[in-house]
Amino acid sequence: MKQETGKKRILSGMRPTGRLHLGHLLGALENWVKLQDEYECYYMVANWHALTDHLDTKDYQDNIYYIVRDWLAAGIDPAKSTVFVQSELREHSELYLLLSMLVPVPWLERCTTFKEKVRDMHIGKADISYGLLGYPVLQAADIMMYKANAVPVGEDQLPHLELTREIARRFNYFYGEVFPEPQGLLAPTSKLLGLDGQKKMGKSYDNYISLDETPQETAKKVQGMFTDPARIKLSDPGHPHLCNVFTYCTLFGPKDAPAALRGDCAASRIGCTDCKKRLAGYVEKFLAPIQEKQKHWTRDKVRDILNEGAVKAGKMARATMDEVRQAMKIA
Ligand code: ATP
Ligand code: MG
């Protein structure tokens, strides 16, 4: 299908496994917003993907609402971008099935994200679902459905994108040139560490500040952050370059905050508790404009946007599937 706007295309998604957090904003969402003018953008709530490790679906509908509300509050513009829910486009499941026939199992087993997931979930081989192993194939189907040329992602998703390129290449080799090989577009902060300073900030890790956190919750979470381990007493000089709280100050504070703070910390003029109070204030200010806009996006408004998005995405998805069935000679 010809690109209607002549622009290159993007697809990206997030899973409705919880509330959006600062990592999403810096690692993906800010980039998504910027890309809207340059690309034809498809932004998807990946609810089938959520099932791979969250079988309890009772919060899915709420999470879908909050996620899309936050996308809109952060600047995703439905007049420019197509916003939809994965499961409302059944074509994705058909492409997933067809692609799954092309993917050797070892490609999936050696995927670092798969190995990490199995380790984090503390499950043995007998408990690994077919769906979890197939996660990158479903992701490839989502991306390829819109013939996306680029996928804005965080660093954790790069191995999946490499697999998508291999799957696209393999499809084109067997059935003719149908799919482009998408490139990853990394945001400047492609991995925001969580409050624990260990893992990436993630909604499943309980180490996050969500985009709708109240000032009180933010202050409490920030107070619990680890700081420079070598600084025990207030009089010990700090090492800001090793401190997660300092990194957050550089990301969420005003432009001149890091230089002043670096000096004060290294010369023990400011203690960690005060530094965290400052950070809580920065984060609160940083989130205020988004939180103001969140109020505008009611459930009805979000539902209307998702309905429109499903119609727009459906046109593209049907066209791609016609082409795929023809190329594969499977009606
Ligand atoms: P889960 O823990 O359920 O996997 P998540 O917080 O990792 O949730 P996803 O929906 O898996 O969120 O990720 C959505 C997008 O946000 C992806 O592009 C991912 O790379 C990006 N992202 C998520 N967390 C971070 C982070 N801490 N830093 C940068 N980017 C991130
Ligand atoms: Mg994730």
Coordinates of C-alpha atoms and ligand atoms in Angstrom, one line a residue:
M1 CA 0.0 0.0 0.0
K2 CA 1.3 3.5 -0.9
Q3 CA 2.0 5.7 2.0
E4 CA -0.8 8.3 2.0
T5 CA 1.3 11.2 3.4
G6 CA 4.6 10.3 1.8
K7 CA 6.1 10.3 5.3
K8 CA 7.9 7.4 6.8
R9 CA 6.0 5.3 9.3
I10 CA 6.5 4.5 13.0
L11 CA 4.9 2.0 15.3
S12 CA 5.5 1.8 19.0
G13 CA 3.5 0.5 21.9
M14 CA 3.3 0.1 25.7
R15 CA 1.7 -2.7 27.7
P16 CA -1.2 -2.0 30.0
T17 CA 0.5 -3.6 33.0
G18 CA 0.3 -0.5 35.2
R19 CA 0.6 3.2 35.3
L20 CA 3.1 5.1 33.1
H21 CA 6.2 6.4 34.9
L22 CA 9.0 8.8 34.4
G23 CA 11.0 6.1 32.4
H24 CA 8.3 6.0 29.8
L25 CA 8.2 9.7 29.5
L26 CA 12.0 10.2 29.0
G27 CA 12.6 6.9 27.3
A28 CA 9.8 6.8 24.9
L29 CA 6.9 9.3 25.2
E30 CA 8.9 12.6 24.7
N31 CA 10.4 11.1 21.6
W32 CA 7.0 9.9 20.4
V33 CA 5.6 13.4 20.7
K34 CA 8.6 14.9 18.7
L35 CA 8.3 12.3 16.0
Q36 CA 4.7 13.1 15.2
D37 CA 5.5 15.8 12.7
E38 CA 8.2 13.9 10.8
Y39 CA 6.6 10.5 10.7
E40 CA 3.1 8.9 10.2
C41 CA 2.8 7.5 13.7
Y42 CA 0.9 4.5 15.0
Y43 CA 0.8 4.2 18.8
M44 CA -0.6 1.0 20.3
V45 CA -1.6 -0.3 23.7
A46 CA -0.1 -3.7 23.6
N47 CA -2.7 -5.7 25.7
W48 CA -1.9 -9.1 24.2
H49 CA 1.7 -8.5 25.0
A50 CA 0.7 -7.8 28.6
L51 CA -0.7 -11.4 28.8
T52 CA 2.7 -12.9 28.4
D53 CA 3.5 -12.2 32.0
H54 CA 0.3 -10.8 33.5
L55 CA -2.5 -13.3 33.3
D56 CA -4.6 -11.4 35.8
T57 CA -6.5 -9.1 33.5
K58 CA -8.8 -7.3 36.0
D59 CA -6.9 -4.0 35.8
Y60 CA -6.4 -4.0 32.0
Q61 CA -9.3 -1.8 31.1
D62 CA -8.4 0.8 33.7
N63 CA -4.7 0.6 32.7
I64 CA -5.6 1.2 29.1
Y65 CA -7.5 4.3 30.0
Y66 CA -4.7 5.7 32.2
I67 CA -2.0 4.9 29.6
V68 CA -3.8 6.6 26.7
R69 CA -4.8 9.5 29.0
D70 CA -1.1 10.0 29.8
W71 CA -0.1 9.8 26.2
L72 CA -2.5 12.5 25.3
A73 CA -1.5 14.6 28.4
A74 CA 2.1 14.3 27.4
G75 CA 1.4 15.7 23.9
I76 CA 0.3 12.8 21.6
D77 CA -2.1 14.5 19.2
P78 CA -4.8 12.3 17.8
A79 CA -5.1 14.6 14.8
K80 CA -1.5 13.6 13.8
S81 CA -1.1 10.1 15.3
T82 CA -3.2 6.9 15.2
V83 CA -3.8 5.6 18.7
F84 CA -5.4 2.2 19.2
V85 CA -5.6 -1.0 21.2
Q86 CA -3.9 -4.1 19.8
S87 CA -6.7 -6.6 20.5
E88 CA -9.2 -4.4 18.6
L89 CA -7.2 -5.2 15.4
R90 CA -7.6 -8.9 15.0
E91 CA -5.4 -8.8 11.9
H92 CA -2.4 -8.7 14.3
S93 CA -3.2 -12.2 15.4
E94 CA -3.3 -13.5 11.9
L95 CA 0.0 -12.0 10.9
Y96 CA 1.5 -13.3 14.2
L97 CA 0.4 -16.8 13.3
L98 CA 1.8 -16.6 9.8
L99 CA 5.1 -15.2 10.9
S100 CA 5.4 -17.8 13.7
M101 CA 5.8 -20.4 10.9
L102 CA 8.9 -18.6 9.7
V103 CA 10.7 -18.2 13.0
P104 CA 13.2 -20.9 14.2
V105 CA 12.7 -21.5 17.9
P106 CA 16.5 -20.9 18.8
W107 CA 16.1 -17.3 17.6
L108 CA 13.6 -16.8 20.4
E109 CA 15.4 -18.9 23.0
R110 CA 18.6 -16.9 22.6
C111 CA 16.9 -13.6 22.9
T112 CA 18.4 -11.7 25.9
T113 CA 15.1 -10.2 26.9
F114 CA 13.5 -13.6 27.0
K115 CA 16.3 -15.0 29.2
E116 CA 16.1 -12.0 31.5
K117 CA 12.3 -12.3 31.8
V118 CA 12.5 -16.0 32.7
R119 CA 15.2 -15.2 35.3
D120 CA 13.1 -12.2 36.8
M121 CA 9.9 -14.2 36.9
H122 CA 11.7 -17.0 38.8
I123 CA 10.1 -19.7 36.7
G124 CA 11.4 -23.0 35.5
K125 CA 11.3 -24.3 31.9
A126 CA 8.1 -26.1 32.5
D127 CA 6.3 -22.9 33.3
I128 CA 7.4 -20.9 30.3
S129 CA 4.4 -20.2 28.1
Y130 CA 4.5 -20.5 24.3
G131 CA 3.2 -16.9 24.3
L132 CA 6.2 -15.6 26.4
L133 CA 8.6 -17.3 24.0
G134 CA 6.7 -15.8 21.0
Y135 CA 6.6 -12.3 22.4
P136 CA 9.1 -10.9 19.7
V137 CA 7.1 -12.6 16.9
L138 CA 3.9 -10.8 18.1
Q139 CA 5.9 -7.6 18.3
A140 CA 7.3 -8.1 14.8
A141 CA 3.7 -8.6 13.5
D142 CA 2.6 -5.3 15.2
I143 CA 5.5 -3.4 13.5
M144 CA 5.3 -5.1 10.2
M145 CA 1.5 -4.6 9.9
Y146 CA 2.1 -0.9 9.4
K147 CA 5.3 -1.4 7.4
A148 CA 7.0 0.7 10.0
N149 CA 10.4 2.1 8.9
A150 CA 11.3 3.0 12.4
V151 CA 10.4 2.1 16.0
P152 CA 11.1 4.5 18.9
V153 CA 12.1 2.3 21.8
G154 CA 14.1 2.2 25.0
E155 CA 17.3 0.3 25.1
D156 CA 15.6 -2.9 26.6
Q157 CA 13.7 -3.3 23.3
L158 CA 16.6 -3.3 20.9
P159 CA 17.1 -7.1 20.8
H160 CA 13.5 -7.5 19.8
L161 CA 13.9 -5.0 17.0
E162 CA 16.8 -6.9 15.6
L163 CA 14.6 -10.0 15.5
T164 CA 11.9 -8.1 13.7
R165 CA 14.4 -7.2 11.0
E166 CA 15.5 -10.8 10.7
I167 CA 11.8 -11.9 10.4
A168 CA 11.1 -9.2 7.8
R169 CA 14.1 -10.4 5.8
R170 CA 13.1 -14.0 6.0
F171 CA 9.5 -13.2 4.9
N172 CA 10.8 -11.1 2.0
Y173 CA 13.2 -14.0 1.0
F174 CA 10.4 -16.6 0.9
Y175 CA 7.5 -14.5 -0.5
G176 CA 8.9 -11.4 -2.2
E177 CA 9.7 -7.9 -1.0
V178 CA 6.7 -6.9 1.1
F179 CA 8.2 -5.5 4.4
P180 CA 10.8 -2.8 5.1
E181 CA 13.4 -3.5 7.8
P182 CA 12.6 -1.1 10.6
Q183 CA 15.3 0.9 12.5
G184 CA 15.3 1.6 16.2
L185 CA 15.1 5.2 17.3
L186 CA 16.7 5.6 20.8
A187 CA 15.7 8.5 23.0
P188 CA 18.5 10.5 24.6
T189 CA 17.6 8.8 28.0
S190 CA 17.1 5.4 26.6
K191 CA 17.3 3.8 30.0
L192 CA 16.2 5.5 33.2
L193 CA 17.2 3.6 36.3
G194 CA 14.5 3.0 38.8
L195 CA 14.4 4.3 42.4
D196 CA 16.4 1.3 43.5
G197 CA 19.3 2.5 41.3
Q198 CA 19.7 -1.1 40.1
K199 CA 17.1 -2.1 37.5
K200 CA 15.6 0.1 34.8
M201 CA 12.5 1.9 36.1
G202 CA 9.7 -0.5 35.3
K203 CA 6.1 -0.7 36.1
S204 CA 6.5 -4.3 37.2
Y205 CA 9.4 -3.6 39.5
D206 CA 7.8 -1.2 42.1
N207 CA 10.7 1.2 41.6
Y208 CA 8.9 3.9 39.7
I209 CA 7.4 7.3 40.0
S210 CA 4.2 7.3 38.0
L211 CA 3.0 10.3 35.9
D212 CA 0.0 10.8 38.3
E213 CA 2.0 10.5 41.5
T214 CA 0.8 13.0 44.2
P215 CA 3.5 15.4 45.6
Q216 CA 3.2 13.4 48.9
E217 CA 3.8 10.1 47.2
T218 CA 6.7 11.5 45.2
A219 CA 8.4 12.9 48.3
K220 CA 8.0 9.6 50.1
K221 CA 9.4 7.6 47.1
V222 CA 12.3 10.0 46.6
Q223 CA 13.2 9.9 50.3
G224 CA 13.5 6.1 50.0
M225 CA 16.1 6.3 47.1
F226 CA 19.6 5.1 47.6
T227 CA 22.3 7.7 47.4
D228 CA 26.1 7.6 47.3
P229 CA 27.0 4.5 49.3
A230 CA 30.4 6.0 50.3
R231 CA 28.7 8.9 52.0
I232 CA 27.7 7.9 55.5
K233 CA 28.0 11.1 57.6
L234 CA 27.0 14.6 56.4
S235 CA 30.6 15.7 56.6
D236 CA 31.7 13.0 54.1
P237 CA 32.2 14.5 50.7
G238 CA 29.7 13.1 48.2
H239 CA 30.3 11.6 44.8
P240 CA 27.5 13.0 42.7
H241 CA 28.5 11.1 39.5
L242 CA 27.8 7.9 41.3
C243 CA 24.5 8.9 42.8
N244 CA 21.1 8.1 41.3
V245 CA 19.5 11.1 43.1
F246 CA 22.0 13.4 41.4
T247 CA 21.2 11.9 38.0
Y248 CA 17.5 12.5 38.6
C249 CA 18.3 16.1 39.5
T250 CA 20.1 16.6 36.2
L251 CA 17.1 15.1 34.4
F252 CA 14.2 16.7 36.2
G253 CA 15.7 19.9 37.8
P254 CA 16.2 23.3 36.2
K255 CA 19.2 23.6 33.8
D256 CA 21.5 25.2 36.4
A257 CA 20.6 22.6 39.2
P258 CA 23.4 20.1 38.4
A259 CA 26.3 22.4 38.5
A260 CA 25.4 24.0 41.9
L261 CA 24.4 20.6 43.4
R262 CA 27.6 18.9 42.2
G263 CA 29.7 21.5 44.0
D264 CA 27.6 21.5 47.2
C265 CA 27.5 17.7 47.4
A266 CA 31.2 17.2 46.7
A267 CA 32.1 19.8 49.4
S268 CA 29.5 18.4 51.9
R269 CA 27.5 21.6 52.0
I270 CA 24.3 19.7 51.4
G271 CA 23.2 16.4 52.9
C272 CA 21.3 13.6 51.1
T273 CA 18.0 14.3 52.9
D274 CA 18.0 17.9 51.8
C275 CA 19.1 16.9 48.3
K276 CA 16.2 14.5 48.1
K277 CA 13.8 17.2 49.2
R278 CA 15.1 19.3 46.4
L279 CA 14.6 16.5 43.9
A280 CA 11.0 15.8 45.1
G281 CA 10.3 19.5 44.3
Y282 CA 11.9 19.2 40.9
V283 CA 9.9 16.1 40.0
E284 CA 6.7 17.7 41.3
K285 CA 7.2 20.8 39.1
F286 CA 8.2 18.6 36.1
L287 CA 5.0 16.6 36.4
A288 CA 2.6 19.5 37.1
P289 CA 1.8 20.5 33.4
I290 CA 1.1 16.8 32.5
Q291 CA -1.0 16.3 35.6
E292 CA -3.0 19.4 34.7
K293 CA -3.7 18.0 31.2
Q294 CA -4.6 14.6 32.6
K295 CA -7.8 16.1 34.0
H296 CA -9.0 17.0 30.5
W297 CA -8.9 13.5 29.1
T298 CA -12.0 11.8 30.5
R299 CA -12.8 8.1 29.9
D300 CA -15.4 9.0 27.1
K301 CA -12.9 11.2 25.3
V302 CA -10.2 8.6 25.4
R303 CA -12.7 5.9 24.2
D304 CA -13.6 8.1 21.2
I305 CA -10.0 8.5 20.2
L306 CA -9.4 4.7 20.5
N307 CA -12.4 4.0 18.3
E308 CA -11.2 6.5 15.6
G309 CA -7.7 5.0 15.9
A310 CA -9.1 1.4 15.4
V311 CA -10.8 2.5 12.2
K312 CA -7.7 4.3 10.8
A313 CA -5.3 1.4 11.8
G314 CA -7.8 -1.1 10.5
K315 CA -7.5 0.3 6.9
M316 CA -3.8 -0.1 6.9
A317 CA -4.0 -3.5 8.6
R318 CA -6.5 -4.9 6.1
A319 CA -4.4 -3.7 3.2
T320 CA -1.2 -5.3 4.6
M321 CA -3.0 -8.6 5.2
D322 CA -4.4 -8.6 1.7
E323 CA -0.9 -8.2 0.4
V324 CA 0.5 -10.8 2.8
R325 CA -2.1 -13.4 1.8
Q326 CA -1.5 -12.8 -1.8
A327 CA 2.3 -13.0 -1.4
M328 CA 1.9 -16.3 0.5
K329 CA -0.9 -17.6 -1.7
I330 CA -3.1 -18.2 1.3
A331 CA -6.5 -16.7 0.9
Ligands
ATP1 P1 6.8 -3.8 32.3 O1 7.6 -3.8 33.6 O2 5.4 -4.3 32.5 O3 7.5 -4.5 31.2 P2 7.7 -1.3 31.4 O4 7.8 -0.2 32.5 O5 8.9 -1.9 31.0 O6 6.6 -2.3 31.9 P3 6.7 -1.3 28.7 O7 5.3 -1.1 28.4 O8 7.3 -2.7 28.6 O9 7.0 -0.7 30.2 O10 7.6 -0.3 27.8 C1 7.1 0.7 27.0 C2 8.2 1.5 26.4 O11 8.8 2.3 27.3 C3 9.3 0.7 25.7 O12 9.7 1.4 24.5 C4 10.4 0.7 26.7 O13 11.7 0.6 26.1 C5 10.2 2.1 27.3 N1 10.7 2.1 28.7 C6 10.1 1.5 29.7 N2 10.8 1.7 30.9 C7 11.9 2.5 30.5 C8 13.0 3.1 31.3 N3 13.1 2.9 32.6 N4 13.8 3.9 30.6 C9 13.7 4.2 29.3 N5 12.7 3.6 28.6 C10 11.8 2.8 29.1
MG2 MG 8.8 -3.8 29.7

